[in-house]
Coordinates of C-alpha atoms in Angstrom, one line a residue:
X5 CA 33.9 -80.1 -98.1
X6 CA 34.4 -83.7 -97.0
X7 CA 31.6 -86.8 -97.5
X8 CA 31.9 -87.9 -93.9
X9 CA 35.0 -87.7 -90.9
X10 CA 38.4 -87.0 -90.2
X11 CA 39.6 -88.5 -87.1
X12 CA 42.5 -90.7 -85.5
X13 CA 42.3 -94.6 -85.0
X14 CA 43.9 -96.7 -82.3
X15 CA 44.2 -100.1 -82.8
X16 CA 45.0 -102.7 -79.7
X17 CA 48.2 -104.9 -79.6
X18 CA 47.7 -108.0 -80.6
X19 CA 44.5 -107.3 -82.3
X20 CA 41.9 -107.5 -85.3
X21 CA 38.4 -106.4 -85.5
X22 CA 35.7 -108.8 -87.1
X23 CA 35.2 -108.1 -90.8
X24 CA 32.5 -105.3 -91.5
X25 CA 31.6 -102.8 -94.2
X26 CA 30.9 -99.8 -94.3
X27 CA 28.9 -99.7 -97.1
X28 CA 29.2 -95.9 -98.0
X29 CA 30.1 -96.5 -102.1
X30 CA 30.1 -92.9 -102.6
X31 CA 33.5 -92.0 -100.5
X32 CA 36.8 -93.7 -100.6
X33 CA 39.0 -93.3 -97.0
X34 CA 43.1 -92.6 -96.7
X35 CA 44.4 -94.2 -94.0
X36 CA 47.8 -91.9 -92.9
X37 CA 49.9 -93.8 -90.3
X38 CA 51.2 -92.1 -87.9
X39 CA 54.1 -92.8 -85.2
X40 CA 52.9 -92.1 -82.2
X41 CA 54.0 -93.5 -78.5
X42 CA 51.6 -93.4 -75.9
X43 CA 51.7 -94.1 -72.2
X44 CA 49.5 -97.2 -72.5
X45 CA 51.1 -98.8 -75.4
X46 CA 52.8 -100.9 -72.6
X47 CA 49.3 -103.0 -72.6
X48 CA 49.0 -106.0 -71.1
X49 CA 48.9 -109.5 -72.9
X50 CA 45.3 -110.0 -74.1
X51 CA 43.2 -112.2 -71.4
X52 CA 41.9 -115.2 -72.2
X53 CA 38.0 -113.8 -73.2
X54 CA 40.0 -111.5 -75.3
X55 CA 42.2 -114.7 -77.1
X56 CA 38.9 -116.5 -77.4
X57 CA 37.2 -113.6 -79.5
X58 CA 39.7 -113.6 -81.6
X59 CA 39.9 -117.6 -82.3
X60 CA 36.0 -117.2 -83.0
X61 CA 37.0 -115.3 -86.4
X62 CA 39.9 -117.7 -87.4
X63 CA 41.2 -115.1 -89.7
X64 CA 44.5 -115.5 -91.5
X65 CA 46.1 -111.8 -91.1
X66 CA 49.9 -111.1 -92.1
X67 CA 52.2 -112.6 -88.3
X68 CA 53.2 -108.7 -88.4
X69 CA 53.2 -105.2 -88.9
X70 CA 49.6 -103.5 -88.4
X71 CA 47.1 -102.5 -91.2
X72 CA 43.6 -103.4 -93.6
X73 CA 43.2 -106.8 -95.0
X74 CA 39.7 -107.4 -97.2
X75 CA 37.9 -110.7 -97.5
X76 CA 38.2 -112.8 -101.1
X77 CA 34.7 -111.9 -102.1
X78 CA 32.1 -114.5 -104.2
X79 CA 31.0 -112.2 -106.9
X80 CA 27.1 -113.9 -106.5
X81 CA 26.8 -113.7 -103.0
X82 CA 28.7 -110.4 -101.8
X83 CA 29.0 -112.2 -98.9
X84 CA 33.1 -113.3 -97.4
X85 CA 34.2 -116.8 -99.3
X86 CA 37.9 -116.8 -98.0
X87 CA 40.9 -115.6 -96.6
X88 CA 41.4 -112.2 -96.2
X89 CA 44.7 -110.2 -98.4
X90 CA 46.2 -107.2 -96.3
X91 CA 45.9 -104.4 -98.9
X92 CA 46.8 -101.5 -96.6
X93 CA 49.8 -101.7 -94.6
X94 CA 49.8 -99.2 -91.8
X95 CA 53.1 -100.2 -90.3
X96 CA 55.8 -102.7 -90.6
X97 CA 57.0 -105.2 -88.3
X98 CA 59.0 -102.6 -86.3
X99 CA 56.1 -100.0 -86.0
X100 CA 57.4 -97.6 -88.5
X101 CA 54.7 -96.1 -90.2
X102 CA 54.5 -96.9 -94.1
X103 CA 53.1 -94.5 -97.0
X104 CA 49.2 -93.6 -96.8
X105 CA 46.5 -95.7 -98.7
X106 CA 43.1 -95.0 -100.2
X107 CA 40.8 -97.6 -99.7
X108 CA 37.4 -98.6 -100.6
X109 CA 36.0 -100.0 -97.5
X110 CA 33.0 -100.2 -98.8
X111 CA 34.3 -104.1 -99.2
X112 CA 34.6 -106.1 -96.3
X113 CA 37.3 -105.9 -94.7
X114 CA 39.5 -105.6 -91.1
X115 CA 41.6 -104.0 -88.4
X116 CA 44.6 -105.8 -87.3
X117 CA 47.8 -104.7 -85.6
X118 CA 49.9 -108.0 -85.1
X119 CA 52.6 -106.2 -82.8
X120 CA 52.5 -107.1 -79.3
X121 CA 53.4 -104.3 -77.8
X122 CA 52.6 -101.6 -79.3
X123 CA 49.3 -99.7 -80.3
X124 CA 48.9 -98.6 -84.3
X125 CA 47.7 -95.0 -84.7
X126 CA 46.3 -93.8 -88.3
X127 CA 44.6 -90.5 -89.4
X128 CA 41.7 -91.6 -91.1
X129 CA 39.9 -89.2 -93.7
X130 CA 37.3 -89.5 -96.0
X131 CA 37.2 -87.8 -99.3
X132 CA 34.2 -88.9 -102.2
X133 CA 34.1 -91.1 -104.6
X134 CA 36.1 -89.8 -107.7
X135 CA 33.2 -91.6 -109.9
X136 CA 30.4 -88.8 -108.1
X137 CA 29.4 -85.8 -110.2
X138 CA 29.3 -82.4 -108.3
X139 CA 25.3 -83.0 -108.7
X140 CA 25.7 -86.2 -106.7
X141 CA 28.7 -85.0 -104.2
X142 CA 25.8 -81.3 -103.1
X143 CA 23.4 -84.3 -102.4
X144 CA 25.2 -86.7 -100.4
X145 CA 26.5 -83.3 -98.5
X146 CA 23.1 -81.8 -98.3
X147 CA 21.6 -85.2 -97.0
X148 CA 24.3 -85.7 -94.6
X149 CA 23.9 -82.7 -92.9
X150 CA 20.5 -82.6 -92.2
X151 CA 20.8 -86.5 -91.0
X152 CA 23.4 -85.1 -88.5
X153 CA 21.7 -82.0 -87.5
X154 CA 24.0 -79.7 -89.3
X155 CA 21.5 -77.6 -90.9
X156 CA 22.7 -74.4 -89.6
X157 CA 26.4 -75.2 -90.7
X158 CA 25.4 -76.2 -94.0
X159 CA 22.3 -74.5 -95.8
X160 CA 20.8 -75.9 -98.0
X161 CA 20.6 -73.4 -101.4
X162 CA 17.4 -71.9 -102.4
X163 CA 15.9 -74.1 -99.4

C-alpha cells in the first residue's frame, strides 16, 4: 500500500514551475522518465505573458535537458536563500530519458524542461519514508483514507 499517488507528469517546452514544497516528510517520490512522443509536443514558442512569468522567478536552471532542481536552503529560516542545483535529471539534452530518482520534495524545489520542443513525461510514484515505523506508515494510511473518502476501500481495523 502506497502513502499517496502514482500518476504521469507532463512538463511544457521551454518551462519551469515556481519553487514549492510539498511538505509530506513521511513519503519520498521516484520520478521514472519516460520517452514518450505526443502529437502536441510540436508546441508553440511560449507567448510573451508566458516569457514574462518565467522572468518573474529569475531562476538559474541547467540551459538543458529536463528534470528537479532544489533551492540552497538557510538552515534558520527554511525559507529559499539561492540558486537552485538540478538534483534529478529526467532527460538529457537530446530527450533521452535518464535512470529514475528518489527525491525528497519535501524541500523546495522545481519543474523544468529546458528543451524547446519537446514535452518531458515522468511516472511519478510515491512510496513512504524509509525512517516510518509500520505503527506510523497504518496511521498515515488510515488518515489518508478517511481524508479522501476511501473508507470503504480501506477499513480501518477494529474500527
Amino acid at each position: 500500500d502506497g502513502p499517496r499517488i502514482v500518476g504521469f507528469g507532463r512538463q511544457r517546452p521551454d518551462s519551469a514551475l515556481p519553487v514549492h514544497s510539498d511538505k509530506a516528510t513521511y513519503v519520498l517520490t521516484a520520478h521514472v522518465p519516460l520517452d514518450l512522443l505526443h502529437e502536441d509536443d510540436a508546441a508553440p514558442a511560449p507567448d510573451a505573458e508566458e516569457l514574462a512569468f518565467r522572468l518573474d522567478f529569475k531562476l538559474d536552471l541547467p540551459s538543458d535537458g529536463a528534470g528537479l532542481a532544489f533551492a540552497d536552503l538557510d538552515d534558520a529560516l527554511a525559507e529559499p536563500v539561492g540558486g537552485l542545483r538540478a538534483v534529478a535529471q529526467w532527460h538529457d539534452a537530446t530527450g533521452r530519458p535518464l535512470p529514475p530518482t528518489l527525491v525528497d520534495t519535501s524541500f523546495p524545489h522545481t519543474a523544468y524542461n529546458r528543451r524547446a520542443n519537446r514535452h518531458a513525461y515522468v511516472l511519478l510514484v510515491d512510496v513512504w519514508h524509509p525512517d516510518l515505523s509500520e505503527e506510523e506508515r497504518r496511521a498515515l494510511a488510515l488518515f489518508q483514507a478517511r481524508k479522501l473518502g476511501w473508507s470503504a476501500l480501506y477499513p480501518a481495523p477494529g474500527l
